[in-house]
CSV table of C-alpha atoms and ligand atoms in Angstrom, one decimal:
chain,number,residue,atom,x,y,z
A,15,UNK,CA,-123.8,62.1,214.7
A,16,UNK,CA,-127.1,60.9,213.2
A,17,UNK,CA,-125.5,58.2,211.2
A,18,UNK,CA,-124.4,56.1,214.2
A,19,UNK,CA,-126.9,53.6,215.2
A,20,UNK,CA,-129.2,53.7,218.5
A,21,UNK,CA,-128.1,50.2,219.1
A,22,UNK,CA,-125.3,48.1,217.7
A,23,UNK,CA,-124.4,45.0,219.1
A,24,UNK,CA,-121.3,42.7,218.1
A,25,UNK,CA,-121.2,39.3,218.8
A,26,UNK,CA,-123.4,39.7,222.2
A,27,UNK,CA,-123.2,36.9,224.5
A,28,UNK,CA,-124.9,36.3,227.7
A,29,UNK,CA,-124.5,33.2,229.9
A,30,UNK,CA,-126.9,32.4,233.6
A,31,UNK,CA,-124.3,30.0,234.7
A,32,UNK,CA,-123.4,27.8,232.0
A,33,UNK,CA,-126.3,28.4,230.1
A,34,UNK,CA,-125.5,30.6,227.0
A,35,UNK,CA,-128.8,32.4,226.9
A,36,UNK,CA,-127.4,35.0,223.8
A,37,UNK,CA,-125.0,33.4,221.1
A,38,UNK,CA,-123.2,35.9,219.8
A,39,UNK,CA,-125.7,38.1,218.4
A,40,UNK,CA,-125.1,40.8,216.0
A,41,UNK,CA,-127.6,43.1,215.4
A,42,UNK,CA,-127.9,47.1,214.5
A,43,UNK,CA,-130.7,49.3,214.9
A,44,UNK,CA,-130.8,52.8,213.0
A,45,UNK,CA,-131.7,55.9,214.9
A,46,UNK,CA,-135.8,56.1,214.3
A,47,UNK,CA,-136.4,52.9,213.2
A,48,UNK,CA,-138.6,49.9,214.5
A,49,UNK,CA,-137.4,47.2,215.3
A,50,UNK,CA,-139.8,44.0,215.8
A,51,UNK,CA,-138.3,41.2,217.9
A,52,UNK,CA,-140.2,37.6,217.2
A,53,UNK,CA,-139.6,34.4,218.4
A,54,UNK,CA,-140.2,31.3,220.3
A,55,UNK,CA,-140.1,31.3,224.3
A,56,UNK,CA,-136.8,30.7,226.0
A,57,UNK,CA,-135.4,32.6,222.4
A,58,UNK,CA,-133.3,35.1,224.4
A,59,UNK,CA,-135.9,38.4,223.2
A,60,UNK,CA,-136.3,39.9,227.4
A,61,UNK,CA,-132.6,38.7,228.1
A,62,UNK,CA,-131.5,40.8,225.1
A,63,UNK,CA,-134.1,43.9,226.1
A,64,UNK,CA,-132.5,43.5,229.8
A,65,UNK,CA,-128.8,43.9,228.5
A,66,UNK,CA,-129.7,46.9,226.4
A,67,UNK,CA,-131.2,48.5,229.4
A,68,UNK,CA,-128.3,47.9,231.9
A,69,UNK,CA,-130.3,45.1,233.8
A,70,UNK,CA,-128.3,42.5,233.0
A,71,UNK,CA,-124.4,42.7,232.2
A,72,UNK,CA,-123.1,40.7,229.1
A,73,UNK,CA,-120.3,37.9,229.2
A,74,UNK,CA,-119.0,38.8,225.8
A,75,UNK,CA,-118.7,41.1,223.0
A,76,UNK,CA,-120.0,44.9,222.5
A,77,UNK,CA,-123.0,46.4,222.7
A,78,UNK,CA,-123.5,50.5,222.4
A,79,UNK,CA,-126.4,52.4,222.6
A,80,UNK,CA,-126.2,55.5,221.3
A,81,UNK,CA,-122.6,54.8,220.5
A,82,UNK,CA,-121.7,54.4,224.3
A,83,UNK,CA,-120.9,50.9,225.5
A,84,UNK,CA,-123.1,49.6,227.9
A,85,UNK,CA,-121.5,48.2,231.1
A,86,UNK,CA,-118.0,49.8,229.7
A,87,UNK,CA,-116.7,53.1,229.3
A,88,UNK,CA,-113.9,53.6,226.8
A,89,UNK,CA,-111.1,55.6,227.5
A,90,UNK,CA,-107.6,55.2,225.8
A,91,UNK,CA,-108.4,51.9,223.8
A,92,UNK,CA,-109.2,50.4,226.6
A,93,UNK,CA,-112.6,48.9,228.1
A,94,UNK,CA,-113.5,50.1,232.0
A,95,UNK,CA,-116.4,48.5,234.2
A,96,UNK,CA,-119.3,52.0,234.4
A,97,UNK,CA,-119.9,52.8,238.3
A,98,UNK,CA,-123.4,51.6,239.4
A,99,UNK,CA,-124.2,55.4,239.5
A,100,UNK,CA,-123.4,56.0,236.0
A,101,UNK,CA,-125.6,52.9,234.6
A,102,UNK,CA,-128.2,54.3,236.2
A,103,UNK,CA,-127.6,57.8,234.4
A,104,UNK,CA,-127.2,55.7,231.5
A,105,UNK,CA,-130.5,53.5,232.0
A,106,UNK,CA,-132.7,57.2,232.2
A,107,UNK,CA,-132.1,57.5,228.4
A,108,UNK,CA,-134.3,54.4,227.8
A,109,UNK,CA,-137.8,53.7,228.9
A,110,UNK,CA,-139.1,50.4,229.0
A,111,UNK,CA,-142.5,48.7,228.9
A,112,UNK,CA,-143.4,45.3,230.2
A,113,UNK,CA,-146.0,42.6,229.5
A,114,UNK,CA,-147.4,43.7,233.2
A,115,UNK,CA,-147.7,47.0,233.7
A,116,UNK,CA,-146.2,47.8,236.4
A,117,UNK,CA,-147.7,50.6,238.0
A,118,UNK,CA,-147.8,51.6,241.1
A,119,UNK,CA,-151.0,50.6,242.3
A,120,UNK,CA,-151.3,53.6,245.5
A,121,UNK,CA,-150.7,56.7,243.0
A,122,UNK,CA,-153.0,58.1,240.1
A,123,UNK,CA,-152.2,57.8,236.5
A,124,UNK,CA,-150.6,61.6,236.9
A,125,UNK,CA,-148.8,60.9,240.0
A,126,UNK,CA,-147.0,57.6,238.0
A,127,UNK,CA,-146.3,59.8,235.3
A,128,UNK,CA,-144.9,62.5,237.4
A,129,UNK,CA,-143.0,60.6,239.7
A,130,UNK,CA,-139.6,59.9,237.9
A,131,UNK,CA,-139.0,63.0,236.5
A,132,UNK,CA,-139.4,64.7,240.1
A,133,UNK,CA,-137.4,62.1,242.2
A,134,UNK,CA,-135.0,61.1,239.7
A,135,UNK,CA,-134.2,63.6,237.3
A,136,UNK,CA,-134.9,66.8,240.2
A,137,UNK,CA,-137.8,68.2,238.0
A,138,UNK,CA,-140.0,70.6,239.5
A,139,UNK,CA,-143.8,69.1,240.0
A,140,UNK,CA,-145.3,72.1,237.9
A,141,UNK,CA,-142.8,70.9,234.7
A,142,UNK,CA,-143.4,67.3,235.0
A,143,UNK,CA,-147.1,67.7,235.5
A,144,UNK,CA,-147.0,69.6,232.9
A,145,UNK,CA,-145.3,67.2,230.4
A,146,UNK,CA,-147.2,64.2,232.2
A,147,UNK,CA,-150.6,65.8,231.2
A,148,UNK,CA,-149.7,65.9,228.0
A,149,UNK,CA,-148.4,62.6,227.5
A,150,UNK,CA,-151.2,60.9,229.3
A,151,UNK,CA,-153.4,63.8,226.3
A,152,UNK,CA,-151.4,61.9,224.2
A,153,UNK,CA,-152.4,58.1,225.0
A,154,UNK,CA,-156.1,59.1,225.3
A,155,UNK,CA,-156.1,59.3,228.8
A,156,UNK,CA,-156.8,63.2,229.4
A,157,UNK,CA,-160.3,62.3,231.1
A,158,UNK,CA,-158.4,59.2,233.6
A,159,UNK,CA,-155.6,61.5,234.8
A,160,UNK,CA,-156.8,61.3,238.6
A,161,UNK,CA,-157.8,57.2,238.2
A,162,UNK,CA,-155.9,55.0,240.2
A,163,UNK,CA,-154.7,51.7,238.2
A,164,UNK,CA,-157.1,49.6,239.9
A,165,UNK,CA,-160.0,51.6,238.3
A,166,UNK,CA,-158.7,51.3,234.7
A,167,UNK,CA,-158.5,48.8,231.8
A,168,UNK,CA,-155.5,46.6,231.5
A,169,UNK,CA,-155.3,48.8,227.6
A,170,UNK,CA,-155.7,52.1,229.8
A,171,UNK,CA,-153.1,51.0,232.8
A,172,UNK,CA,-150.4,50.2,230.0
A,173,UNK,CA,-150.8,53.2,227.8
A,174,UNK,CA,-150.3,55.1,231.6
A,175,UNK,CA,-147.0,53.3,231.5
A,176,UNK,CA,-146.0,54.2,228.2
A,177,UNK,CA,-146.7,57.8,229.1
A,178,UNK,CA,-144.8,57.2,232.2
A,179,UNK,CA,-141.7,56.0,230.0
A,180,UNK,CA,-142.2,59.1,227.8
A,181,UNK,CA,-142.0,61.4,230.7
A,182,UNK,CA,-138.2,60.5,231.0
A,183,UNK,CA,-137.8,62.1,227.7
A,184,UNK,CA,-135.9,58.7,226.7
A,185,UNK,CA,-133.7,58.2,223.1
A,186,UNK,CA,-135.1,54.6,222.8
A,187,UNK,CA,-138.2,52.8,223.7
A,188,UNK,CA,-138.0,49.2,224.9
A,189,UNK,CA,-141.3,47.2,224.5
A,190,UNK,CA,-141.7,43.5,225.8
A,191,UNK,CA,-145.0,41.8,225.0
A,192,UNK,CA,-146.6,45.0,225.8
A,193,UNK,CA,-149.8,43.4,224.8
A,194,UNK,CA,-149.5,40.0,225.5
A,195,UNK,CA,-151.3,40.0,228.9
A,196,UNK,CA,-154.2,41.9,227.4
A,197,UNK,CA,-158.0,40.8,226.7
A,198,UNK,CA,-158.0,40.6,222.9
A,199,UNK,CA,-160.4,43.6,222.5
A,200,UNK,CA,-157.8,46.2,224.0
A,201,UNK,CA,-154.6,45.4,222.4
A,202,UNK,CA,-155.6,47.7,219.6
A,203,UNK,CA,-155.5,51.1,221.9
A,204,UNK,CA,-152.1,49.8,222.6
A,205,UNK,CA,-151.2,49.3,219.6
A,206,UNK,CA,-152.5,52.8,218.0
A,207,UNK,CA,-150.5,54.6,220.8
A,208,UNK,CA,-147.3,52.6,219.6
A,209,UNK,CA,-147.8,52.9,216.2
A,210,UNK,CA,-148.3,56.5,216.9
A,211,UNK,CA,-144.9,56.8,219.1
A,212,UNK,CA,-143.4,54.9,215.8
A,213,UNK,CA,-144.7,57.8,213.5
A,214,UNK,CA,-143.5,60.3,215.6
A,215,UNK,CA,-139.4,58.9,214.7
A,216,UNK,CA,-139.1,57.3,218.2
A,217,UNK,CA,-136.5,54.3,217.9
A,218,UNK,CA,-138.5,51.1,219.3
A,219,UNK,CA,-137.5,47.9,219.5
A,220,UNK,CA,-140.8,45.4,220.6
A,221,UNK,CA,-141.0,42.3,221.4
A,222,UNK,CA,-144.0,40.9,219.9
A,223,UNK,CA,-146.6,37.9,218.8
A,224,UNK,CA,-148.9,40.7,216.9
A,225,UNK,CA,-147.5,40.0,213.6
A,226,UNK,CA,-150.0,42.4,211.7
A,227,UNK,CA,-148.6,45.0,213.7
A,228,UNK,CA,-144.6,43.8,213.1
A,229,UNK,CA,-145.9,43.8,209.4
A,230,UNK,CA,-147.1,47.9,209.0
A,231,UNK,CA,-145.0,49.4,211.6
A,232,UNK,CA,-141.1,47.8,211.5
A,233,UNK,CA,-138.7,48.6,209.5
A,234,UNK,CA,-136.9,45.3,210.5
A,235,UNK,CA,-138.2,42.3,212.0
A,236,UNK,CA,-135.7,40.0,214.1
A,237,UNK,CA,-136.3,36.6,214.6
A,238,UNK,CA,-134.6,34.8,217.6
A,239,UNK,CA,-134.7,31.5,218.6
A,240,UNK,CA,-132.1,29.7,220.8
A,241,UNK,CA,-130.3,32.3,221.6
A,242,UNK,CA,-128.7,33.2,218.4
A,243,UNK,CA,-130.4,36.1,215.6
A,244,UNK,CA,-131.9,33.3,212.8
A,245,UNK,CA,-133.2,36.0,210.3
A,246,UNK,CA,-133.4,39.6,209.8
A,247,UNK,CA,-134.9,41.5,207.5
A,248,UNK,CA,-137.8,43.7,206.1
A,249,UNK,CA,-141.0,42.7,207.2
A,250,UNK,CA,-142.4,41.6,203.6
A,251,UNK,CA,-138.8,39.8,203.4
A,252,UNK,CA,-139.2,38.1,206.7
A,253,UNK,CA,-143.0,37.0,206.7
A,254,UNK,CA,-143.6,36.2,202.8
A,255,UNK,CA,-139.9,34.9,202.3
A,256,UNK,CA,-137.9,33.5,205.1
A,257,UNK,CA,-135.0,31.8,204.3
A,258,UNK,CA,-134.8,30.1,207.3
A,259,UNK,CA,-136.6,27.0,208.2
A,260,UNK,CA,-136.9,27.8,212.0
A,261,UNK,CA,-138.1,30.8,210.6
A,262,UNK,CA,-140.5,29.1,208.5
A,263,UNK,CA,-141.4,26.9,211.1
A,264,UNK,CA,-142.6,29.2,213.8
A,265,UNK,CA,-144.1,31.5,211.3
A,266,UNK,CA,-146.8,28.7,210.1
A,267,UNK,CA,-147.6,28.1,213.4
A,268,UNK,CA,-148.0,32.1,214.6
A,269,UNK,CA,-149.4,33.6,211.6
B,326,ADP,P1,-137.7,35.0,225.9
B,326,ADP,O1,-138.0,36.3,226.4
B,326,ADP,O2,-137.3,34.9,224.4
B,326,ADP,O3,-138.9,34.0,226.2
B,326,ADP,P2,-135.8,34.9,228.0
B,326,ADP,O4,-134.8,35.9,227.6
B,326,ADP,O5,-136.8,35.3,229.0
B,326,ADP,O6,-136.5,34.4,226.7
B,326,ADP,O7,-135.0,33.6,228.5
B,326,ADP,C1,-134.0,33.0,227.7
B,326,ADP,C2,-133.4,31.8,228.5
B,326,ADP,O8,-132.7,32.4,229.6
B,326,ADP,C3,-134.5,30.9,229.1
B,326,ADP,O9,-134.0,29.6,229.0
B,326,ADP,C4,-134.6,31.4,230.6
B,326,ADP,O10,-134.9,30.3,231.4
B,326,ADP,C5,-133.2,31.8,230.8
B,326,ADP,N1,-133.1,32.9,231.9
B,326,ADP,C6,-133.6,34.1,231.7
B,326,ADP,N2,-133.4,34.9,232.8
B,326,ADP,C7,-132.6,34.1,233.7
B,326,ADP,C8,-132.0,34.3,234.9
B,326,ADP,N3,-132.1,35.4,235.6
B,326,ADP,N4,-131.3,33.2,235.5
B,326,ADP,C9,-131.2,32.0,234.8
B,326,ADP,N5,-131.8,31.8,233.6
B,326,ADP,C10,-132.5,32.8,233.0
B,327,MG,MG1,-139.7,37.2,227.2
């Protein structure tokens, strides 16, 4: 059904104790869009990546990925907790990329790329390489296939992980400062690849400072602060007109 949204959340709310980390959010994010995520620190933007990905369970509302609640299955009106098993199935059909990349540090960029779709998803080594060699063709990284992260670029090791979050063949790609640990003079090759993976009608939703990139590639931009959605809207909208003066606020200081 391509007019249900890749995510829809409905008054999301997440507490650590009795802090209320997410107010209520309400959010929805179209199938093939990008979705920029902006916002002060402490805002709630990896809380809200972790409960799309299953990593974190939420204390209240709905929120559906692909039209499928996350933490709930559905079945005669009524809401049922998902078996550990079945999150995990359900966690496969997202990738995920992190400020640090998260390699691992004894295998090549190949064998990271291969190394999911073998143990978890039962491909055969001569399939995932396959796919793997393309994907790391795909991030520029054809000539670094056989490097081991310690011998490449903070740029190079996180385009390997984005190629190793393709390689699950996921619905929805999950970015959180992918670039924010990164000497200024590589973020662009990160960028390129994203903006690329944008262009290609991936859904995305990145968490971000690089508001020249939020600018040209989102289709929305969301800003957070406090745990509660402040402002959403087009990124010409958000960044030349915010209604919002939180939003104004942290935009005078960021842009
Ligand atoms: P952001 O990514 O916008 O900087 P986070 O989602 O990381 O914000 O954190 C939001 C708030 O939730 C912060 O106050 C943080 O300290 C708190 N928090 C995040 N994870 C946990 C946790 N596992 N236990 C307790 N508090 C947490
Ligand atoms: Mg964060």
């Amino acid at each position: 059904m391509p007019d249900i949204p890749m995510v829809q959340a409905i008054g999301v709310s997440k507490r650590f104790g009795h802090i209320e980390v997410l107010k209520a959010i309400d959010l929805t994010i179209p199938r093939g869009e990008v979705a920029c995520l902006l916002g002060p620190s402490g805002a709630g933007k990896s809380t809200f990546l972790r409960c799309i990905n299953h990593l974190e369970k939420i204390n209240e509302g709905e929120l559906l990925v692909d039209g499928e609640f996350v933490g709930y299955r559905e079945h005669g009106g009524k809401l049922y907790e998902l078996h550990e098993r079945h999150i995990a199935r359900k966690r496969r059909e997202i990738g995920m990329v992190f400020q640090h990349f998260n390699l691992f540090p004894h295998m090549t960029a190949l064998q990271n790329t291969i190394e999911a779709p073998i143990r978890v998803n039962g491909e055969t080594k001569a399939e995932a390489k396959k796919r793997a060699l393309e994907l790391l063709h795909r991030v520029g990284l054809s000539d670094k296939v056989d490097s081991y992260p310690a011998e490449l670029s903070g740029g190079q090791q996180q385009r390997v992980a984005i190629a190793r979050a393709l390689a699950m063949q996921p619905k929805l790609m999950l970015f959180d400062e992918p670039t924010s640990a990164l000497d200024p003079e590589l973020v662009g090759e990160v960028l390129d690849v994203m903006r690329g993976l944008a262009k290609s009608g991936m859904t995305m939703i990145v968490v971000t400072h690089e508001m020249g990139f939020a600018r040209e590639v989102a289709d929305s931009v969301v800003f957070m602060a406090d745990g509660m959605v402040v402002e959403t809207g087009s990124p010409s909208a958000l960044f030349d007109n915010p209604q919002h003066e939180r939003t104004r606020s942290f935009l005078s200081k960021v842009l």
